[in-house]
Short mmCIF file of N, CA and C in Angstrom, two decimals:
data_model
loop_
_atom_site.label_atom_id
_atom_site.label_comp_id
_atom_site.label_asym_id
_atom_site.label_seq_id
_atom_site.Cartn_x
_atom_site.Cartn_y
_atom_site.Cartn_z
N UNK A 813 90.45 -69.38 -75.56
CA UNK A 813 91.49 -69.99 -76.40
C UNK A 813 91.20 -69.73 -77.88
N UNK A 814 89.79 -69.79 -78.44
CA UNK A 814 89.81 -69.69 -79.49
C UNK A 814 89.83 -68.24 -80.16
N UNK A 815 89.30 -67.32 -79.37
CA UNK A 815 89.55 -65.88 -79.10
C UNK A 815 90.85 -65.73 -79.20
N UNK A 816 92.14 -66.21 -78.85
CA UNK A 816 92.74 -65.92 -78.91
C UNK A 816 93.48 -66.04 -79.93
N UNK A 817 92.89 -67.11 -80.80
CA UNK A 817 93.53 -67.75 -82.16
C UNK A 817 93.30 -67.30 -83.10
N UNK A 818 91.83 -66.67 -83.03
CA UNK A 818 91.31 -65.61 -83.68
C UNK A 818 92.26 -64.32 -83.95
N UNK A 819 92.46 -63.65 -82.54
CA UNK A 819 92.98 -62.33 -82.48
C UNK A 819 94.44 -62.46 -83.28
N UNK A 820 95.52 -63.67 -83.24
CA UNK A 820 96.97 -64.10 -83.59
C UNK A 820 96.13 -63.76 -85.36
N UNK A 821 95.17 -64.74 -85.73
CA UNK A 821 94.96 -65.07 -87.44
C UNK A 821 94.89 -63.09 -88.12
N UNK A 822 93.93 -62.58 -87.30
CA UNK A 822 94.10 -60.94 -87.30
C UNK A 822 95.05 -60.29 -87.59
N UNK A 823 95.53 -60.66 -86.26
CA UNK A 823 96.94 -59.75 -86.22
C UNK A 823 97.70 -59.73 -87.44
N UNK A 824 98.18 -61.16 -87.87
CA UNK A 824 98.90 -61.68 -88.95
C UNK A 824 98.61 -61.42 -90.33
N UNK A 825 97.08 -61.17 -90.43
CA UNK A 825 96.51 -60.80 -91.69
C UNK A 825 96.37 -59.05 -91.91
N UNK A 826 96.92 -58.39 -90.67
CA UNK A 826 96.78 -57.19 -90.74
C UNK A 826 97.96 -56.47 -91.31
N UNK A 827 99.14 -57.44 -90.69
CA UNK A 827 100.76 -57.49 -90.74
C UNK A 827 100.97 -57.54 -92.04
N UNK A 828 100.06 -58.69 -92.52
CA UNK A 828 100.50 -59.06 -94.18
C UNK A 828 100.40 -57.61 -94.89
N UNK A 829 98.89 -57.56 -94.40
CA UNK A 829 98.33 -55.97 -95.07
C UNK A 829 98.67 -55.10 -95.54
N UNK A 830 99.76 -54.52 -94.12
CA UNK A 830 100.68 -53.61 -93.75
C UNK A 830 101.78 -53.71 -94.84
N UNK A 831 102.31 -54.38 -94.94
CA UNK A 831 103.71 -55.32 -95.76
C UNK A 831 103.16 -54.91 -97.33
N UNK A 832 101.96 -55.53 -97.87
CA UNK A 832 101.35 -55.10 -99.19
C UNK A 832 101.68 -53.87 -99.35
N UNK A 833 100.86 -53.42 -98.26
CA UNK A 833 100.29 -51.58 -98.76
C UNK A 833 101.56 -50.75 -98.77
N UNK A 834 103.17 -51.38 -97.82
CA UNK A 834 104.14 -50.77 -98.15
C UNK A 834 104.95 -50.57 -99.12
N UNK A 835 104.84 -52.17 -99.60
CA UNK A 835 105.48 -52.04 -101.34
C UNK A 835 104.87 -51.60 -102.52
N UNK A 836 103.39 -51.75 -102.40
CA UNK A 836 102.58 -50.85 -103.31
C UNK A 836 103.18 -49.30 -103.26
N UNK A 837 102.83 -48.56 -101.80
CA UNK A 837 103.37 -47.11 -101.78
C UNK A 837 104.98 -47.23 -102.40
N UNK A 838 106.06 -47.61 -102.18
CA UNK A 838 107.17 -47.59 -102.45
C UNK A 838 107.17 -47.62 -103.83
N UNK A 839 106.42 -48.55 -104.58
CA UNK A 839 106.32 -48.74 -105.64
C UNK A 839 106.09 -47.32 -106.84
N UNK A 840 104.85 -47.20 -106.26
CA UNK A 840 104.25 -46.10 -106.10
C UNK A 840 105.82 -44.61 -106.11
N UNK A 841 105.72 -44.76 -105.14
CA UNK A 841 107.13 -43.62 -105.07
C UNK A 841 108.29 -43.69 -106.32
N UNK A 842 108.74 -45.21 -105.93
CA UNK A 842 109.41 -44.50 -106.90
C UNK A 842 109.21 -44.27 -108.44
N UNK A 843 108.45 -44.91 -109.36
CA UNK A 843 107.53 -44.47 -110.09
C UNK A 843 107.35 -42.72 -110.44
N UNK A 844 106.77 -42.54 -109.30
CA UNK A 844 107.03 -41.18 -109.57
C UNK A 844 107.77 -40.58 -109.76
N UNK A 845 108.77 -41.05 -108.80
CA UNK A 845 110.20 -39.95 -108.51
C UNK A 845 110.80 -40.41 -110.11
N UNK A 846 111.23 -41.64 -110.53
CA UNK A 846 111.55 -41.42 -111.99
C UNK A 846 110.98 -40.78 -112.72
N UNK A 847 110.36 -40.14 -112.73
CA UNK A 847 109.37 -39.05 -114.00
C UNK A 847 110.15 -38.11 -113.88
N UNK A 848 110.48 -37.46 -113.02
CA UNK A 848 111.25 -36.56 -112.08
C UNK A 848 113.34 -36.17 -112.82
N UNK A 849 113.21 -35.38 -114.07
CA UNK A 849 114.77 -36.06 -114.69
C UNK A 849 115.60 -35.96 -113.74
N UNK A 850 115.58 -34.98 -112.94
CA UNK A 850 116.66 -34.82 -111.80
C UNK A 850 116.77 -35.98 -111.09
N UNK A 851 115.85 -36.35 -110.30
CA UNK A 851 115.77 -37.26 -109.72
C UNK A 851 115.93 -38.88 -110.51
N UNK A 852 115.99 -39.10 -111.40
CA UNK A 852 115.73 -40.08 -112.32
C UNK A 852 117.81 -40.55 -112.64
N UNK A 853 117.97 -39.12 -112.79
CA UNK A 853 119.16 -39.04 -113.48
C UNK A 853 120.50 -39.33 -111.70
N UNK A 854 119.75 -38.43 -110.47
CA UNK A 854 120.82 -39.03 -109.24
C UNK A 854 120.65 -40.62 -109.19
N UNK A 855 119.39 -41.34 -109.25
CA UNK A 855 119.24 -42.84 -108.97
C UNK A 855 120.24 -43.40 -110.06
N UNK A 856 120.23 -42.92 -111.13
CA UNK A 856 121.23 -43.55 -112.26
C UNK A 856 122.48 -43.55 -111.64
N UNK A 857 123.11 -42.32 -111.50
CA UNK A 857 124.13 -42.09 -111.40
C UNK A 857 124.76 -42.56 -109.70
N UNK A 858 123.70 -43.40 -108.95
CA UNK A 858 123.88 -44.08 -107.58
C UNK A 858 124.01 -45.12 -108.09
N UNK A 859 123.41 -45.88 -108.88
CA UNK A 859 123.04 -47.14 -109.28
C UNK A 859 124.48 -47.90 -109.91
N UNK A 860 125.21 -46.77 -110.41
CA UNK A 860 126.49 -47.01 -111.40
C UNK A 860 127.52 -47.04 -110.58
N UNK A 861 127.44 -46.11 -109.75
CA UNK A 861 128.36 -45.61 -108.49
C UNK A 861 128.57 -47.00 -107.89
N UNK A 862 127.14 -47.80 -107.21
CA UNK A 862 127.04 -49.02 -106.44
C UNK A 862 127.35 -50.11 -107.24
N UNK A 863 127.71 -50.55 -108.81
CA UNK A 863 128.43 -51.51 -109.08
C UNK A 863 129.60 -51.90 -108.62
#
């Protein structure tokens, strides 16, 4: 039982993990990709589009 409460606290702290390390990378991405004028300049011109 407690093994098993263990393995759930794991799991959940691995999940969180997962979740961090995805918005960091995304973050990460796009970051970059704005440096990028081409790319900098389609997100603009989506961004205006989607008002």
């Amino acid at each position: 039982m407690e093994l098993e409460k263990l393995n759930l606290e794991h799991t959940h702290q691995l999940e969180l993990q997962q979740k961090e390390f995805e918005a960091t990378l995304s973050s990460s991405l796009l970051t970059e990709a704005m440096k990028i004028p081409e790319i900098r300049q389609q997100i603009s011109q989506g961004m205006k589009k989607g008002k």
